[in-house]
Amino acid sequence: MSSKLYEKTGILSTFILRQDRFKIPIWLISIIGFTLLVAFSFTSLYSSDQERMAMAETMVNPAMVAMVGIGYGINNYTFGAMMAHQMLLLSAVVVGMMSILIVARHTRTEEEDGQIELIRSLPTGRLSTLASTSLVMVGVHIVLGLLTATGLIFMNIESVDVEGSLLYGAVLTATGIFFTSVTALFAQVSESGRGVAGLSMSVLGAAYLIRAIGDVSNETLAWFSPLGWVTRTEVYVSDIWWPVFLMAAVAVVIFIAAFYLSSIRDLQSGFLPTRAGKRNASAFLQSPFGLALRLQRTGIISWAAGMLILGLSYGSVLGDLDSFFESNDMMTDLLRPVDGFSLTEQFITLLMAVISMICTIPPLMAVFKLKGEENKNRVEHLLSRSVSRWRLMGSYLLIALVNSFVMLSLAAFGMGMAGLAVMEDPIDLATFYQAGIVYLPAMWVMIGMAVFLVGVKPSLSSIAWLYLGYSFITVYLGGLFQFPEWVTNLSPFAHIPQLPVDEMQYTNVFILTIVAALFMAAGLLFYRKRDIKG
């Protein structure tokens, strides 16, 4: 009887791999590639013991401890200790996000869309869909850990030994499996895919926050967070394995709970009661803009809080960094020296470029929400009423434009407030804000591209994400890897003046604004003429 509960699990696992044949490899290549790239760059950035010890002194301040975890191996800050200290926790967070997004999609989201009901109508087991998703994700995380460890071993970097590399990969694997189990559990509890992702992300955020508070003020508190276990492995220093086994054991318990709840609940139901809505919608909610805003309200609020925290995090490291930058040749290559400005001020311009690209993500999501509604056949219902296509897409476009302003403003404000608190020679808040808000036209170009793609062919939306990734690599790492100037100039973010170091370039800003407007107008025009997917 129990075997029938998992009937056809293998076939469904193959089906999931077929569905995500592009998405999963992109996640793996991105995480592994970035890890190996950072490991390689550390050997050039901090080639001497003096440079590594200078960085170690920077990393022990409370702000950095809250961001990357407690320091270990600080007295002998080898390449391995530096790599694990600065990268392992952040990599684990990204792995957790990957697990949450993929598992939520293949469980509750597909159940919402009626796909699991269709699968259940075939000779499959009651628990086969959950088992296949869990099995695939466990396998993906094992591959991730093995490839990461193998890559680090074959790089043959001093102090990056075999045991430490295996532990590094095992930590990422255990973290991914843990958050796979958490998401699988919430997939039984919540009645919507958005609720599953929201609850799981909340656990991830709470784990990070509890660990940060514990690492700074109360070590006992940090042990209540799975991310606190990540930092206690002391990879490449003490190589402590038992936190990995602890995380795996907890994940098994959560998996058992998830499978039990799945076995006793009805399809399309959840264990969290759904809050009763109002009997009648307000006049604002009955408008296309009000409906679009209501659909994205939770995501906008979450991203806004995240951007403020991101700005505070970046600003917290703007202490006395000039002495460190001046002693590091690679950093001076990355930050071109400019007379009259400190290297810290130039570092702010680089951070603002990075922050602006991160702040571009929620506006793009706001535009592509319309694509998601169309894929779920909800747009037809709206357009069958007295709602024009221009008004419908214009509502999502307006939300994206306001979104870009709010996100960038919060990030710049947070960075400025934290910078004022830690810098010995503080820069006024208006300078921080100007350095950030000047990137709005580049963000508008990205929004315009998204509108154009939705208007022409929604299936091409991945082009916008790839272009944003391209911009990040060329603008952020262009100076380090000495890319040709034309390669960097293909990104709209490369044409923004780096205030306060550069003078304001109104021509560039004006041209970018015109390009963005043309993209938006073309997108609206094509959306008006094309067929709506049914």
Short mmCIF file of C-alpha atoms in Angstrom, two decimals:
data_model
loop_
_atom_site.label_atom_id
_atom_site.label_comp_id
_atom_site.label_asym_id
_atom_site.label_seq_id
_atom_site.Cartn_x
_atom_site.Cartn_y
_atom_site.Cartn_z
CA MET A 1 0.00 0.00 0.00
CA SER A 2 2.75 2.45 0.95
CA SER A 3 4.57 1.81 -2.31
CA LYS A 4 1.49 2.96 -4.27
CA LEU A 5 1.75 6.35 -2.57
CA TYR A 6 5.00 6.94 -4.49
CA GLU A 7 4.07 5.25 -7.77
CA LYS A 8 5.66 6.83 -10.89
CA THR A 9 7.94 9.04 -8.76
CA GLY A 10 10.86 8.31 -11.10
CA ILE A 11 8.94 9.34 -14.21
CA LEU A 12 7.75 12.56 -12.53
CA SER A 13 11.34 13.30 -11.47
CA THR A 14 12.42 13.00 -15.08
CA PHE A 15 9.58 15.31 -16.07
CA ILE A 16 10.71 17.96 -13.56
CA LEU A 17 14.26 17.76 -14.88
CA ARG A 18 12.87 18.20 -18.39
CA GLN A 19 10.88 21.27 -17.32
CA ASP A 20 13.89 22.87 -15.61
CA ARG A 21 16.52 21.76 -18.10
CA PHE A 22 17.62 25.38 -18.46
CA LYS A 23 16.73 26.88 -15.08
CA ILE A 24 18.61 24.40 -12.87
CA PRO A 25 21.88 24.49 -14.91
CA ILE A 26 21.78 28.30 -14.89
CA TRP A 27 21.45 28.30 -11.09
CA LEU A 28 24.28 25.78 -10.72
CA ILE A 29 26.62 27.51 -13.16
CA SER A 30 25.96 30.89 -11.54
CA ILE A 31 26.59 29.73 -7.97
CA ILE A 32 29.59 27.52 -8.75
CA GLY A 33 31.10 29.95 -11.24
CA PHE A 34 30.84 32.91 -8.90
CA THR A 35 32.34 30.90 -6.03
CA LEU A 36 35.34 29.85 -8.11
CA LEU A 37 35.73 33.33 -9.57
CA VAL A 38 35.86 34.90 -6.11
CA ALA A 39 38.34 32.28 -4.92
CA PHE A 40 40.59 33.05 -7.89
CA SER A 41 40.25 36.82 -7.45
CA PHE A 42 41.25 36.60 -3.77
CA THR A 43 44.65 35.24 -4.78
CA SER A 44 45.29 38.43 -6.76
CA LEU A 45 43.50 40.92 -4.55
CA TYR A 46 45.19 39.79 -1.33
CA SER A 47 48.44 38.22 -2.45
CA SER A 48 50.44 39.18 0.67
CA ASP A 49 49.96 38.39 4.35
CA GLN A 50 49.80 42.12 5.11
CA GLU A 51 46.87 42.66 2.75
CA ARG A 52 44.98 39.70 4.19
CA MET A 53 45.55 40.84 7.75
CA ALA A 54 44.38 44.34 6.83
CA MET A 55 41.18 42.81 5.49
CA ALA A 56 40.87 40.65 8.62
CA GLU A 57 40.90 43.79 10.76
CA THR A 58 38.14 45.25 8.61
CA MET A 59 36.02 42.11 8.91
CA VAL A 60 35.86 42.00 12.72
CA ASN A 61 33.74 45.13 13.15
CA PRO A 62 30.13 44.44 14.25
CA ALA A 63 28.64 45.49 10.90
CA MET A 64 30.71 42.96 8.96
CA VAL A 65 30.10 40.27 11.57
CA ALA A 66 26.36 40.82 11.16
CA MET A 67 26.72 40.58 7.39
CA VAL A 68 29.03 37.60 6.85
CA GLY A 69 29.19 35.88 10.24
CA ILE A 70 31.63 35.48 13.09
CA GLY A 71 35.29 35.65 12.18
CA TYR A 72 37.51 32.59 12.50
CA GLY A 73 41.10 32.18 11.48
CA ILE A 74 41.45 35.93 11.91
CA ASN A 75 44.92 35.66 13.45
CA ASN A 76 46.09 33.68 10.41
CA TYR A 77 43.81 34.92 7.63
CA THR A 78 44.72 32.45 4.90
CA PHE A 79 43.06 32.30 1.49
CA GLY A 80 40.87 29.44 2.70
CA ALA A 81 39.79 31.19 5.90
CA MET A 82 39.05 34.37 3.96
CA MET A 83 37.09 32.49 1.31
CA ALA A 84 34.92 30.62 3.80
CA HIS A 85 34.46 33.62 6.10
CA GLN A 86 33.36 36.05 3.40
CA MET A 87 31.59 33.77 0.93
CA LEU A 88 30.13 30.66 2.59
CA LEU A 89 27.23 32.29 4.43
CA LEU A 90 26.16 34.45 1.50
CA SER A 91 26.42 31.47 -0.86
CA ALA A 92 24.27 29.44 1.54
CA VAL A 93 21.61 32.18 1.46
CA VAL A 94 21.56 32.10 -2.35
CA VAL A 95 21.29 28.29 -2.32
CA GLY A 96 18.37 28.59 0.10
CA MET A 97 16.64 31.04 -2.24
CA MET A 98 17.13 28.67 -5.17
CA SER A 99 15.55 25.83 -3.20
CA ILE A 100 12.56 27.92 -2.15
CA LEU A 101 11.78 29.24 -5.62
CA ILE A 102 12.05 25.89 -7.41
CA VAL A 103 10.22 23.81 -4.78
CA ALA A 104 7.39 26.34 -4.41
CA ARG A 105 6.87 26.31 -8.17
CA HIS A 106 6.73 22.52 -8.49
CA THR A 107 4.46 21.99 -5.49
CA ARG A 108 1.83 24.54 -4.52
CA THR A 109 2.06 26.76 -7.64
CA GLU A 110 1.48 23.80 -9.96
CA GLU A 111 -1.31 22.67 -7.65
CA GLU A 112 -2.90 26.12 -7.96
CA ASP A 113 -2.67 25.93 -11.75
CA GLY A 114 -4.40 22.54 -11.83
CA GLN A 115 -1.37 20.63 -13.12
CA ILE A 116 -1.12 18.32 -10.11
CA GLU A 117 -4.82 17.53 -10.37
CA LEU A 118 -4.17 16.41 -13.95
CA ILE A 119 -1.21 14.28 -12.80
CA ARG A 120 -3.31 12.74 -10.01
CA SER A 121 -5.88 11.67 -12.61
CA LEU A 122 -3.19 9.38 -14.03
CA PRO A 123 -1.92 6.20 -12.29
CA THR A 124 0.42 8.07 -9.95
CA GLY A 125 0.80 7.95 -6.19
CA ARG A 126 -0.68 10.49 -3.80
CA LEU A 127 2.79 11.55 -2.64
CA SER A 128 4.59 11.13 -5.95
CA THR A 129 4.63 14.81 -6.90
CA LEU A 130 6.09 15.91 -3.56
CA ALA A 131 8.52 12.97 -3.55
CA SER A 132 9.73 13.67 -7.09
CA THR A 133 10.29 17.36 -6.35
CA SER A 134 12.18 16.54 -3.14
CA LEU A 135 14.22 13.84 -4.86
CA VAL A 136 15.24 16.13 -7.71
CA MET A 137 16.22 18.97 -5.38
CA VAL A 138 18.25 16.70 -3.11
CA GLY A 139 20.07 15.44 -6.18
CA VAL A 140 20.64 18.98 -7.46
CA HIS A 141 22.15 20.05 -4.14
CA ILE A 142 24.41 17.00 -3.99
CA VAL A 143 25.67 17.83 -7.49
CA LEU A 144 26.13 21.46 -6.44
CA GLY A 145 28.20 20.46 -3.41
CA LEU A 146 30.35 17.97 -5.31
CA LEU A 147 31.07 20.32 -8.22
CA THR A 148 31.87 23.22 -5.89
CA ALA A 149 34.23 21.09 -3.81
CA THR A 150 35.88 19.62 -6.90
CA GLY A 151 36.38 23.05 -8.44
CA LEU A 152 37.96 24.45 -5.28
CA ILE A 153 40.27 21.43 -4.98
CA PHE A 154 41.49 21.61 -8.57
CA MET A 155 42.18 25.35 -8.31
CA ASN A 156 45.11 24.32 -6.10
CA ILE A 157 45.03 27.46 -3.96
CA GLU A 158 47.24 27.63 -0.90
CA SER A 159 45.35 26.63 2.32
CA VAL A 160 42.29 25.56 0.28
CA ASP A 161 42.71 21.88 1.14
CA VAL A 162 40.68 18.80 0.22
CA GLU A 163 38.82 18.34 3.53
CA GLY A 164 37.91 22.01 3.76
CA SER A 165 36.66 22.03 0.15
CA LEU A 166 34.54 18.94 0.76
CA LEU A 167 33.08 20.56 3.88
CA TYR A 168 32.43 23.78 1.94
CA GLY A 169 30.42 21.81 -0.63
CA ALA A 170 28.69 19.76 2.07
CA VAL A 171 27.52 22.93 3.85
CA LEU A 172 25.92 24.22 0.65
CA THR A 173 24.30 20.82 0.06
CA ALA A 174 22.92 20.60 3.60
CA THR A 175 21.61 24.18 3.46
CA GLY A 176 19.84 23.53 0.17
CA ILE A 177 18.26 20.32 1.45
CA PHE A 178 17.16 22.06 4.65
CA PHE A 179 15.31 24.84 2.84
CA THR A 180 13.90 22.30 0.38
CA SER A 181 12.29 20.56 3.36
CA VAL A 182 11.06 23.85 4.82
CA THR A 183 9.42 24.83 1.52
CA ALA A 184 7.93 21.34 1.11
CA LEU A 185 6.35 21.72 4.56
CA PHE A 186 4.89 25.16 3.83
CA ALA A 187 3.55 23.79 0.53
CA GLN A 188 1.17 21.70 2.66
CA VAL A 189 0.34 24.52 5.05
CA SER A 190 -0.36 27.46 2.73
CA GLU A 191 -3.06 27.51 0.03
CA SER A 192 -1.10 29.54 -2.53
CA GLY A 193 2.27 29.40 -4.22
CA ARG A 194 2.87 33.01 -3.25
CA GLY A 195 2.15 32.14 0.37
CA VAL A 196 4.58 29.21 0.27
CA ALA A 197 7.37 31.36 -1.16
CA GLY A 198 6.59 34.17 1.28
CA LEU A 199 6.60 31.94 4.36
CA SER A 200 9.77 30.14 3.26
CA MET A 201 11.57 33.39 2.48
CA SER A 202 10.48 34.69 5.88
CA VAL A 203 12.13 31.69 7.53
CA LEU A 204 15.29 32.37 5.52
CA GLY A 205 15.23 36.06 6.46
CA ALA A 206 14.52 35.29 10.12
CA ALA A 207 17.36 32.75 10.17
CA TYR A 208 19.74 35.37 8.79
CA LEU A 209 18.54 38.05 11.22
CA ILE A 210 18.70 35.76 14.29
CA ARG A 211 22.19 34.67 13.29
CA ALA A 212 23.29 38.28 12.80
CA ILE A 213 22.02 39.36 16.22
CA GLY A 214 23.48 36.27 17.85
CA ASP A 215 26.88 36.65 16.19
CA VAL A 216 27.13 40.26 17.32
CA SER A 217 25.71 40.10 20.84
CA ASN A 218 24.68 36.61 22.00
CA GLU A 219 26.30 33.49 20.60
CA THR A 220 23.65 31.22 22.16
CA LEU A 221 20.97 32.94 20.08
CA ALA A 222 22.89 32.18 16.88
CA TRP A 223 22.52 28.45 17.53
CA PHE A 224 18.76 28.80 16.99
CA SER A 225 19.39 29.64 13.35
CA PRO A 226 20.40 27.09 10.69
CA LEU A 227 22.55 29.79 9.13
CA GLY A 228 24.29 30.07 12.48
CA TRP A 229 25.26 26.41 12.06
CA VAL A 230 26.78 27.28 8.67
CA THR A 231 29.27 29.72 10.19
CA ARG A 232 30.12 27.31 13.04
CA THR A 233 31.65 24.80 10.63
CA GLU A 234 34.81 26.95 10.47
CA VAL A 235 35.68 25.71 6.99
CA TYR A 236 39.41 25.68 6.11
CA VAL A 237 40.30 26.41 9.76
CA SER A 238 38.89 23.78 12.15
CA ASP A 239 36.69 21.88 9.65
CA ILE A 240 33.83 21.04 12.04
CA TRP A 241 31.46 18.57 10.38
CA TRP A 242 28.75 17.94 12.96
CA PRO A 243 26.69 21.10 12.18
CA VAL A 244 26.23 19.68 8.66
CA PHE A 245 24.86 16.43 10.08
CA LEU A 246 22.65 18.40 12.48
CA MET A 247 21.16 20.38 9.60
CA ALA A 248 20.59 17.21 7.57
CA ALA A 249 18.90 15.49 10.54
CA VAL A 250 16.54 18.43 11.10
CA ALA A 251 15.75 18.44 7.38
CA VAL A 252 14.76 14.75 7.57
CA VAL A 253 12.35 15.51 10.44
CA ILE A 254 10.79 18.37 8.48
CA PHE A 255 10.47 16.15 5.39
CA ILE A 256 8.62 13.53 7.46
CA ALA A 257 6.19 16.20 8.68
CA ALA A 258 5.69 17.52 5.14
CA PHE A 259 4.92 14.07 3.72
CA TYR A 260 2.54 13.28 6.58
CA LEU A 261 0.59 16.51 6.07
CA SER A 262 0.49 15.89 2.32
CA SER A 263 -0.97 12.43 2.91
CA ILE A 264 -3.90 13.70 4.99
CA ARG A 265 -4.90 16.93 3.25
CA ASP A 266 -7.23 17.40 0.30
CA LEU A 267 -5.95 18.69 -3.01
CA GLN A 268 -6.10 22.52 -3.30
CA SER A 269 -6.46 22.83 0.49
CA GLY A 270 -4.04 23.97 3.18
CA PHE A 271 -3.79 23.94 6.95
CA LEU A 272 -3.60 27.71 7.38
CA PRO A 273 -7.10 29.21 7.31
CA THR A 274 -7.67 31.65 4.46
CA ARG A 275 -8.68 35.10 5.66
CA ALA A 276 -12.12 36.04 4.48
CA GLY A 277 -12.04 38.92 2.04
CA LYS A 278 -14.42 41.85 1.77
CA ARG A 279 -17.79 41.19 0.20
CA ASN A 280 -17.40 44.11 -2.20
CA ALA A 281 -14.20 45.51 -3.69
CA SER A 282 -13.42 49.19 -3.31
CA ALA A 283 -13.56 51.50 -6.32
CA PHE A 284 -9.76 51.62 -6.34
CA LEU A 285 -9.44 47.84 -6.38
CA GLN A 286 -11.87 47.65 -9.29
CA SER A 287 -9.48 49.67 -11.46
CA PRO A 288 -6.69 47.90 -13.40
CA PHE A 289 -4.05 49.85 -11.48
CA GLY A 290 -5.59 49.06 -8.10
CA LEU A 291 -5.87 45.36 -8.93
CA ALA A 292 -2.28 45.19 -10.23
CA LEU A 293 -1.01 46.99 -7.13
CA ARG A 294 -2.97 44.67 -4.82
CA LEU A 295 -1.53 41.60 -6.54
CA GLN A 296 2.00 42.87 -5.99
CA ARG A 297 1.58 44.59 -2.64
CA THR A 298 3.31 41.95 -0.53
CA GLY A 299 6.25 41.63 -2.90
CA ILE A 300 6.72 45.40 -3.12
CA ILE A 301 6.74 45.79 0.66
CA SER A 302 9.19 42.89 1.06
CA TRP A 303 11.55 44.22 -1.59
CA ALA A 304 11.36 47.73 -0.12
CA ALA A 305 12.42 46.43 3.29
CA GLY A 306 15.15 44.38 1.63
CA MET A 307 16.54 47.36 -0.29
CA LEU A 308 16.65 49.46 2.87
CA ILE A 309 18.50 46.68 4.69
CA LEU A 310 20.82 46.28 1.69
CA GLY A 311 21.67 49.97 1.79
CA LEU A 312 22.29 49.84 5.53
CA SER A 313 24.52 46.78 5.06
CA TYR A 314 26.65 48.41 2.36
CA GLY A 315 26.85 51.68 4.28
CA SER A 316 28.01 49.90 7.43
CA VAL A 317 31.33 48.95 5.79
CA LEU A 318 32.22 52.54 4.87
CA GLY A 319 34.45 53.07 7.87
CA ASP A 320 38.10 53.97 7.54
CA LEU A 321 38.72 52.03 4.33
CA ASP A 322 41.15 54.45 2.69
CA SER A 323 44.20 52.90 4.35
CA PHE A 324 43.17 49.44 3.18
CA PHE A 325 42.42 50.55 -0.38
CA GLU A 326 45.69 52.43 -0.71
CA SER A 327 47.69 49.36 0.29
CA ASN A 328 45.91 47.11 -2.21
CA ASP A 329 47.02 47.47 -5.83
CA MET A 330 44.11 45.50 -7.21
CA MET A 331 41.57 47.76 -5.49
CA THR A 332 43.22 50.83 -6.94
CA ASP A 333 42.93 49.18 -10.37
CA LEU A 334 39.27 48.55 -9.74
CA LEU A 335 38.75 52.10 -8.45
CA ARG A 336 40.48 54.52 -10.78
CA PRO A 337 42.27 57.18 -8.68
CA VAL A 338 40.78 60.68 -8.98
CA ASP A 339 42.42 63.76 -7.53
CA GLY A 340 40.44 65.43 -4.80
CA PHE A 341 38.39 62.36 -3.88
CA SER A 342 39.16 59.61 -1.43
CA LEU A 343 39.07 55.98 -2.48
CA THR A 344 36.12 55.52 -0.11
CA GLU A 345 34.14 58.14 -2.04
CA GLN A 346 34.98 56.35 -5.28
CA PHE A 347 33.97 53.06 -3.68
CA ILE A 348 30.56 54.61 -2.97
CA THR A 349 30.04 55.20 -6.70
CA LEU A 350 30.81 51.52 -7.38
CA LEU A 351 28.41 50.41 -4.64
CA MET A 352 25.68 52.66 -6.04
CA ALA A 353 26.06 51.05 -9.46
CA VAL A 354 25.66 47.61 -7.91
CA ILE A 355 22.73 48.72 -5.73
CA SER A 356 20.94 50.28 -8.71
CA MET A 357 21.16 47.00 -10.64
CA ILE A 358 19.80 45.06 -7.66
CA CYS A 359 17.02 47.66 -7.33
CA THR A 360 16.12 46.98 -10.97
CA ILE A 361 14.94 43.47 -10.12
CA PRO A 362 11.58 44.39 -8.44
CA PRO A 363 10.51 46.78 -11.25
CA LEU A 364 11.22 44.08 -13.83
CA MET A 365 9.20 41.63 -11.75
CA ALA A 366 6.37 44.18 -11.67
CA VAL A 367 6.27 44.34 -15.48
CA PHE A 368 6.58 40.59 -15.95
CA LYS A 369 3.71 40.06 -13.50
CA LEU A 370 1.45 40.94 -16.44
CA LYS A 371 3.03 38.10 -18.39
CA GLY A 372 2.30 35.73 -15.49
CA GLU A 373 -1.33 36.84 -15.34
CA GLU A 374 -1.65 36.24 -19.07
CA ASN A 375 -0.15 32.75 -18.76
CA LYS A 376 -2.81 31.95 -16.14
CA ASN A 377 -5.59 33.16 -18.47
CA ARG A 378 -6.60 36.01 -16.17
CA VAL A 379 -5.97 38.84 -18.63
CA GLU A 380 -8.78 37.70 -20.94
CA HIS A 381 -11.32 38.30 -18.20
CA LEU A 382 -10.16 41.89 -17.71
CA LEU A 383 -9.96 42.72 -21.40
CA SER A 384 -13.47 41.35 -21.97
CA ARG A 385 -14.68 44.28 -19.88
CA SER A 386 -14.35 48.01 -20.55
CA VAL A 387 -10.58 47.94 -20.01
CA SER A 388 -8.24 48.88 -22.83
CA ARG A 389 -4.93 47.14 -23.38
CA TRP A 390 -3.08 50.42 -23.02
CA ARG A 391 -4.70 51.04 -19.65
CA LEU A 392 -3.92 47.52 -18.48
CA MET A 393 -0.24 47.52 -19.47
CA GLY A 394 0.08 51.16 -18.44
CA SER A 395 -0.96 50.21 -14.91
CA TYR A 396 1.86 47.68 -14.62
CA LEU A 397 4.29 50.14 -16.21
CA LEU A 398 3.34 52.88 -13.73
CA ILE A 399 3.84 50.48 -10.81
CA ALA A 400 7.29 49.56 -12.17
CA LEU A 401 8.32 53.22 -12.55
CA VAL A 402 7.20 54.14 -9.03
CA ASN A 403 8.79 50.93 -7.80
CA SER A 404 12.16 51.92 -9.28
CA PHE A 405 12.09 55.30 -7.56
CA VAL A 406 11.07 53.88 -4.17
CA MET A 407 13.59 51.02 -4.20
CA LEU A 408 16.52 53.19 -5.23
CA SER A 409 15.59 55.94 -2.77
CA LEU A 410 15.35 53.53 0.16
CA ALA A 411 18.67 51.85 -0.70
CA ALA A 412 20.47 55.19 -1.09
CA PHE A 413 18.92 56.53 2.10
CA GLY A 414 19.88 53.41 4.07
CA MET A 415 23.43 53.51 2.76
CA GLY A 416 23.74 57.19 3.63
CA MET A 417 22.41 56.77 7.17
CA ALA A 418 24.74 53.84 7.90
CA GLY A 419 27.67 55.67 6.29
CA LEU A 420 27.10 58.74 8.45
CA ALA A 421 27.20 56.53 11.53
CA VAL A 422 30.51 54.77 10.80
CA MET A 423 32.62 57.18 8.70
CA GLU A 424 35.19 59.34 10.46
CA ASP A 425 34.80 62.05 7.81
CA PRO A 426 31.13 61.61 6.95
CA ILE A 427 29.63 62.56 3.60
CA ASP A 428 26.32 64.40 3.74
CA LEU A 429 23.16 62.44 3.09
CA ALA A 430 22.26 64.46 -0.01
CA THR A 431 25.46 63.30 -1.72
CA PHE A 432 24.57 59.66 -1.11
CA TYR A 433 21.07 60.24 -2.45
CA GLN A 434 22.26 62.04 -5.59
CA ALA A 435 24.81 59.29 -6.26
CA GLY A 436 22.00 56.75 -6.22
CA ILE A 437 19.02 58.50 -7.79
CA VAL A 438 21.03 59.44 -10.89
CA TYR A 439 20.79 55.77 -11.97
CA LEU A 440 17.01 56.03 -12.50
CA PRO A 441 17.28 56.57 -16.31
CA ALA A 442 19.33 53.37 -16.67
CA MET A 443 16.69 51.51 -14.66
CA TRP A 444 13.99 53.01 -16.90
CA VAL A 445 15.79 51.60 -19.95
CA MET A 446 15.60 48.15 -18.38
CA ILE A 447 11.90 48.67 -17.57
CA GLY A 448 11.30 49.86 -21.13
CA MET A 449 13.00 46.74 -22.49
CA ALA A 450 10.75 44.57 -20.29
CA VAL A 451 7.63 46.39 -21.53
CA PHE A 452 8.81 45.95 -25.13
CA LEU A 453 9.39 42.22 -24.67
CA VAL A 454 5.99 41.70 -23.06
CA GLY A 455 4.41 43.68 -25.89
CA VAL A 456 6.19 41.76 -28.66
CA LYS A 457 6.59 38.23 -27.30
CA PRO A 458 6.41 37.46 -23.55
CA SER A 459 8.43 34.26 -23.95
CA LEU A 460 11.48 36.44 -24.67
CA SER A 461 11.40 37.99 -21.18
CA SER A 462 14.58 36.11 -20.20
CA ILE A 463 16.50 38.50 -22.47
CA ALA A 464 15.93 41.31 -19.96
CA TRP A 465 17.31 39.20 -17.10
CA LEU A 466 20.33 38.16 -19.15
CA TYR A 467 20.98 41.80 -20.10
CA LEU A 468 20.78 42.83 -16.45
CA GLY A 469 23.30 40.09 -15.57
CA TYR A 470 25.54 41.26 -18.40
CA SER A 471 25.37 44.82 -17.06
CA PHE A 472 26.35 43.65 -13.58
CA ILE A 473 29.40 41.75 -14.84
CA THR A 474 30.69 44.47 -17.17
CA VAL A 475 30.07 47.47 -14.92
CA TYR A 476 31.06 45.91 -11.59
CA LEU A 477 33.96 43.74 -12.76
CA GLY A 478 34.93 45.60 -15.93
CA GLY A 479 37.78 47.46 -14.25
CA LEU A 480 39.09 44.30 -12.62
CA PHE A 481 39.12 42.21 -15.81
CA GLN A 482 40.05 45.09 -18.12
CA PHE A 483 37.13 44.64 -20.50
CA PRO A 484 37.26 46.74 -23.70
CA GLU A 485 35.40 50.02 -23.34
CA TRP A 486 32.81 49.12 -25.98
CA VAL A 487 31.85 46.00 -24.03
CA THR A 488 31.04 48.03 -20.94
CA ASN A 489 29.29 50.76 -22.95
CA LEU A 490 26.68 48.27 -24.16
CA SER A 491 25.08 48.56 -20.71
CA PRO A 492 22.91 51.61 -19.88
CA PHE A 493 24.42 51.69 -16.39
CA ALA A 494 27.85 52.46 -17.89
CA HIS A 495 26.60 55.82 -19.20
CA ILE A 496 25.47 57.16 -15.83
CA PRO A 497 27.80 59.79 -14.26
CA GLN A 498 29.42 58.50 -11.08
CA LEU A 499 28.46 61.21 -8.64
CA PRO A 500 30.09 62.85 -6.73
CA VAL A 501 33.36 61.95 -8.50
CA ASP A 502 32.16 62.78 -12.03
CA GLU A 503 30.34 65.88 -13.15
CA MET A 504 26.67 65.58 -13.99
CA GLN A 505 26.24 64.51 -17.63
CA TYR A 506 22.79 65.73 -18.59
CA THR A 507 23.16 64.64 -22.22
CA ASN A 508 23.69 60.99 -21.29
CA VAL A 509 20.81 61.04 -18.83
CA PHE A 510 18.52 62.69 -21.40
CA ILE A 511 19.41 60.17 -24.13
CA LEU A 512 18.80 57.22 -21.79
CA THR A 513 15.43 58.68 -20.83
CA ILE A 514 14.46 59.05 -24.50
CA VAL A 515 15.56 55.45 -25.23
CA ALA A 516 13.50 54.22 -22.28
CA ALA A 517 10.45 56.19 -23.48
CA LEU A 518 10.78 54.75 -27.01
CA PHE A 519 10.99 51.21 -25.64
CA MET A 520 7.89 51.79 -23.52
CA ALA A 521 5.91 53.35 -26.36
CA ALA A 522 6.84 50.51 -28.73
CA GLY A 523 5.91 47.94 -26.11
CA LEU A 524 2.50 49.53 -25.55
CA LEU A 525 1.89 49.69 -29.30
CA PHE A 526 2.81 46.07 -29.94
CA TYR A 527 0.80 44.91 -26.90
CA ARG A 528 -2.25 46.61 -28.34
CA LYS A 529 -1.92 44.67 -31.62
CA ARG A 530 -0.73 41.21 -30.64
CA ASP A 531 -2.88 38.22 -29.73
CA ILE A 532 -3.44 37.49 -26.05
CA LYS A 533 -2.40 33.99 -25.07
CA GLY A 534 -5.37 31.81 -24.26
#
